[in-house]
Amino acid sequence: MPRQVSQDTAELCRAQSKQATLGSMPPRQVSQDSAGVFHHSASLHLPEVSRSSELCTAERSSSRQSVSSVTSEHDPRSKRLSFIDCSIDDLDELILAESEGADWFKDFWGTVLTQQPVCRALSNRSLVNWVAIYNRWQAAGKWTGQAPEYLNSYELQEWLAAPLTRVLELVKLFDPAGHGKVSMTKAPQDHYKVKVPVLPLMSACLVMSQTMSNRQKLRFLLGMFDLDDKGSLSMREFASMLENLLRGLGCLFKVKEIPRTIATAARSIFEQFRGGTVPMHELEMWFSGKTFHPFAVPFALLLQRFSADSQIIDPDSYNDDSRKFKLSHQKPVEEPLESFAVQDNAFLNRSEVVIAREVFQYCLSTGFFSLSHEDAEKGIGKPIDVDIWCKRMSRALEEANTIRGSGARFDFKTFLKKLCPKATNTHLHMFDCWLQEFDKLQEQKACLERTRQMSARFKEYRSQPMLSERMRNELKTSFNVVDRSDCGRVTTVDLQVCMEVERCTAKSMMRYFDVNGDGFVDLEEYIAAMCPPGYRMPSDVKDNIFDVLLSAQVSKEEELVAQKEAFFEGKASPGRRAKDFIRKQVPDEVWNEWNTAWETLDKSHLGYLNCMHLKQSRALPADMCDFMFNLIAEDAEGDKITKHQFLTQLLESSGFRFRNGISSE
């Protein structure tokens, strides 16, 4: 098992293990029925714990997230959390309102989200190290679901490869009674009586890791409780996971009383999902706060508080699902691909990969791979960092020149391997994905500019006065002149004769005038097409709905572009905000207004809309209808929008979520 300790520490571990005078006790076994579940009494009371530990001081200094001070004279629950713009009282108000007064463990989460953990002894353990620990744990149960439920001091010391003094810091939190006995007697046999619960320890330490991405944390956490390795959790497994996680956090944050109703809350949460089991990807969405369910918010904020995503890169996230890291209860887990720091000089970052491609393409275009730093900068029209040039680029170009001179094939993938010798195939695939993201970013910038223009165009259109009755009468008179057969419909021939244009021009006019596509132009279509510039047609649809959609789309695209640009400029991406986790249920009056808008647009009660319906509503300029339709139908299939898609897009744009018990169908 890989050990994250120095040679001196390893020597100390071995010396201490030799001092043990008693043989190892067999690991405590649990029945198949209760495997993986940590049973507690209704409430767990923990004694006061000192903060003087050298270990805790060292580990706390490594934290990348600052938290709100709790030494203020004011109630810390009313203070804004340092990592997101909301307070515990804000969460309480939201969750109580949205969940009909259900208990969300306010005092517990108030401690976990505002105070420092008593100890962060394992926060810098790598994913590889955690997998090795997990494999040893399952191997102790012979991969039959009988892994030991508890570890004594010596077992924990061996598994963590840490000095006994440091291990006792964890024992002090997770088995205070056992620690008290050991501290009093100093007897080796009492170390064998210590009972540190494995699942609470691992669950809590994993979510506070500073070396793993949130995706890796969730896959590991959920995988520990997926006892049949089916990629989903049953209600019992889900309840076990929540219970162990909360109890582990309670130990690390010295919460004096663990909530008594975890199982009840877990059952209530699980019932929000459909089916007897919930797939992992749905649970990952829930824990990340992407479902906006009120009870998910504290868990999502927990991940956000201890998130290292802005500081590390997770290559495994670029793998196919079948190759991504996942746990197993039946066989040893293969060593996963480790995340690495954004500034890790052993690998390339996004901007360096982009520069490398531009330099490579320039060299191919000129046929020369032997060039100076100044020539390279002139060739691609961008500055190139001196360090990357001296330490990587110049050497790789020299090797490329040598290989090409020998007649051997030398492509961009080979060039990247020369730039980054440690890169595996997964890393190279990740680099390729980055380049695709960069190319897509240029398209996203163009889309953003287009959306801004459309938003400005619509605001200008809304500010225009309505077509007056006098103007309407004048256009009606004009229509009667064009309607030579006096049947209330204008044909292409009518347009050609009365407008005195060529046949092809008349056909083009017909396509523009004929909104419903029946081959004729009726009075309303004619008036809408001939409406003078600077005026707009009356509409039964409240156009503020389209303003909401456009404004939200501009903001969405601006945030996306800003995030991607930050990635490729080597800057920290903008952090998540309260609205990324918390959404209130849509108010009744707003919901009713949206449904009324739908009924107005779908006058024929077809159950769907197409672009023709938007044009017929007269709520938008004709040249904007295609754009608006595509915006609403972003994830739709075909050329139709259902009511559910229409309302979902409005919810997304307005920052609301569906009301409990309300269906859009």
mmCIF file with all atom_site columns, N, CA and C in Angstrom, residues 17-25 154 187-193:
data_model
loop_
_atom_site.group_PDB
_atom_site.id
_atom_site.type_symbol
_atom_site.label_atom_id
_atom_site.label_alt_id
_atom_site.label_comp_id
_atom_site.label_asym_id
_atom_site.label_entity_id
_atom_site.label_seq_id
_atom_site.pdbx_PDB_ins_code
_atom_site.Cartn_x
_atom_site.Cartn_y
_atom_site.Cartn_z
_atom_site.occupancy
_atom_site.B_iso_or_equiv
_atom_site.pdbx_formal_charge
_atom_site.auth_seq_id
_atom_site.auth_comp_id
_atom_site.auth_asym_id
_atom_site.auth_atom_id
_atom_site.pdbx_PDB_model_num
ATOM 1  N N  . SER A 1 17  ? 5.552   -0.481  16.458 1.00 0.00 ? 17  SER A N  1
ATOM 2  C CA . SER A 1 17  ? 4.844   -1.751  16.294 1.00 0.00 ? 17  SER A CA 1
ATOM 3  C C  . SER A 1 17  ? 5.580   -2.881  17.006 1.00 0.00 ? 17  SER A C  1
ATOM 4  N N  . LYS A 1 18  ? 6.917   -2.770  17.120 1.00 0.00 ? 18  LYS A N  1
ATOM 5  C CA . LYS A 1 18  ? 7.686   -3.809  17.797 1.00 0.00 ? 18  LYS A CA 1
ATOM 6  C C  . LYS A 1 18  ? 7.445   -3.786  19.302 1.00 0.00 ? 18  LYS A C  1
ATOM 7  N N  . GLN A 1 19  ? 7.010   -2.623  19.803 1.00 0.00 ? 19  GLN A N  1
ATOM 8  C CA . GLN A 1 19  ? 6.802   -2.508  21.239 1.00 0.00 ? 19  GLN A CA 1
ATOM 9  C C  . GLN A 1 19  ? 5.533   -3.215  21.698 1.00 0.00 ? 19  GLN A C  1
ATOM 10 N N  . ALA A 1 20  ? 4.648   -3.515  20.769 1.00 0.00 ? 20  ALA A N  1
ATOM 11 C CA . ALA A 1 20  ? 3.388   -4.182  21.141 1.00 0.00 ? 20  ALA A CA 1
ATOM 12 C C  . ALA A 1 20  ? 3.695   -5.587  21.660 1.00 0.00 ? 20  ALA A C  1
ATOM 13 N N  . THR A 1 21  ? 3.193   -5.901  22.816 1.00 0.00 ? 21  THR A N  1
ATOM 14 C CA . THR A 1 21  ? 3.504   -7.191  23.432 1.00 0.00 ? 21  THR A CA 1
ATOM 15 C C  . THR A 1 21  ? 2.410   -8.220  23.253 1.00 0.00 ? 21  THR A C  1
ATOM 16 N N  . LEU A 1 22  ? 1.258   -7.780  22.765 1.00 0.00 ? 22  LEU A N  1
ATOM 17 C CA . LEU A 1 22  ? 0.156   -8.720  22.582 1.00 0.00 ? 22  LEU A CA 1
ATOM 18 C C  . LEU A 1 22  ? -0.057  -9.023  21.117 1.00 0.00 ? 22  LEU A C  1
ATOM 19 N N  . GLY A 1 23  ? -0.494  -10.202 20.844 1.00 0.00 ? 23  GLY A N  1
ATOM 20 C CA . GLY A 1 23  ? -0.799  -10.582 19.467 1.00 0.00 ? 23  GLY A CA 1
ATOM 21 C C  . GLY A 1 23  ? -1.997  -9.834  18.956 1.00 0.00 ? 23  GLY A C  1
ATOM 22 N N  . SER A 1 24  ? -2.093  -9.768  17.660 1.00 0.00 ? 24  SER A N  1
ATOM 23 C CA . SER A 1 24  ? -3.215  -9.054  17.046 1.00 0.00 ? 24  SER A CA 1
ATOM 24 C C  . SER A 1 24  ? -4.507  -9.827  17.247 1.00 0.00 ? 24  SER A C  1
ATOM 25 N N  . MET A 1 25  ? -5.548  -9.116  17.657 1.00 0.00 ? 25  MET A N  1
ATOM 26 C CA . MET A 1 25  ? -6.868  -9.730  17.788 1.00 0.00 ? 25  MET A CA 1
ATOM 27 C C  . MET A 1 25  ? -7.503  -9.850  16.428 1.00 0.00 ? 25  MET A C  1
ATOM 28 N N  . TYR A 1 154 ? -3.840  -0.216  16.961 1.00 0.00 ? 154 TYR A N  1
ATOM 29 C CA . TYR A 1 154 ? -2.718  -0.758  16.202 1.00 0.00 ? 154 TYR A CA 1
ATOM 30 C C  . TYR A 1 154 ? -3.105  -1.044  14.752 1.00 0.00 ? 154 TYR A C  1
ATOM 31 N N  . ALA A 1 187 ? -1.698  1.030   28.945 1.00 0.00 ? 187 ALA A N  1
ATOM 32 C CA . ALA A 1 187 ? -1.469  -0.402  28.746 1.00 0.00 ? 187 ALA A CA 1
ATOM 33 C C  . ALA A 1 187 ? -1.670  -0.774  27.285 1.00 0.00 ? 187 ALA A C  1
ATOM 34 N N  . PRO A 1 188 ? -0.748  -1.540  26.695 1.00 0.00 ? 188 PRO A N  1
ATOM 35 C CA . PRO A 1 188 ? -0.897  -1.945  25.290 1.00 0.00 ? 188 PRO A CA 1
ATOM 36 C C  . PRO A 1 188 ? -2.192  -2.703  25.024 1.00 0.00 ? 188 PRO A C  1
ATOM 37 N N  . GLN A 1 189 ? -2.632  -3.522  26.005 1.00 0.00 ? 189 GLN A N  1
ATOM 38 C CA . GLN A 1 189 ? -3.834  -4.296  25.750 1.00 0.00 ? 189 GLN A CA 1
ATOM 39 C C  . GLN A 1 189 ? -5.069  -3.420  25.578 1.00 0.00 ? 189 GLN A C  1
ATOM 40 N N  . ASP A 1 190 ? -5.041  -2.228  26.156 1.00 0.00 ? 190 ASP A N  1
ATOM 41 C CA . ASP A 1 190 ? -6.192  -1.339  25.999 1.00 0.00 ? 190 ASP A CA 1
ATOM 42 C C  . ASP A 1 190 ? -6.263  -0.746  24.596 1.00 0.00 ? 190 ASP A C  1
ATOM 43 N N  . HIS A 1 191 ? -5.132  -0.711  23.902 1.00 0.00 ? 191 HIS A N  1
ATOM 44 C CA . HIS A 1 191 ? -5.149  -0.262  22.502 1.00 0.00 ? 191 HIS A CA 1
ATOM 45 C C  . HIS A 1 191 ? -5.954  -1.242  21.645 1.00 0.00 ? 191 HIS A C  1
ATOM 46 N N  . TYR A 1 192 ? -5.908  -2.529  22.035 1.00 0.00 ? 192 TYR A N  1
ATOM 47 C CA . TYR A 1 192 ? -6.656  -3.532  21.277 1.00 0.00 ? 192 TYR A CA 1
ATOM 48 C C  . TYR A 1 192 ? -8.160  -3.453  21.541 1.00 0.00 ? 192 TYR A C  1
ATOM 49 N N  . LYS A 1 193 ? -8.544  -2.737  22.607 1.00 0.00 ? 193 LYS A N  1
ATOM 50 C CA . LYS A 1 193 ? -9.952  -2.589  22.943 1.00 0.00 ? 193 LYS A CA 1
ATOM 51 C C  . LYS A 1 193 ? -10.575 -1.345  22.319 1.00 0.00 ? 193 LYS A C  1
#
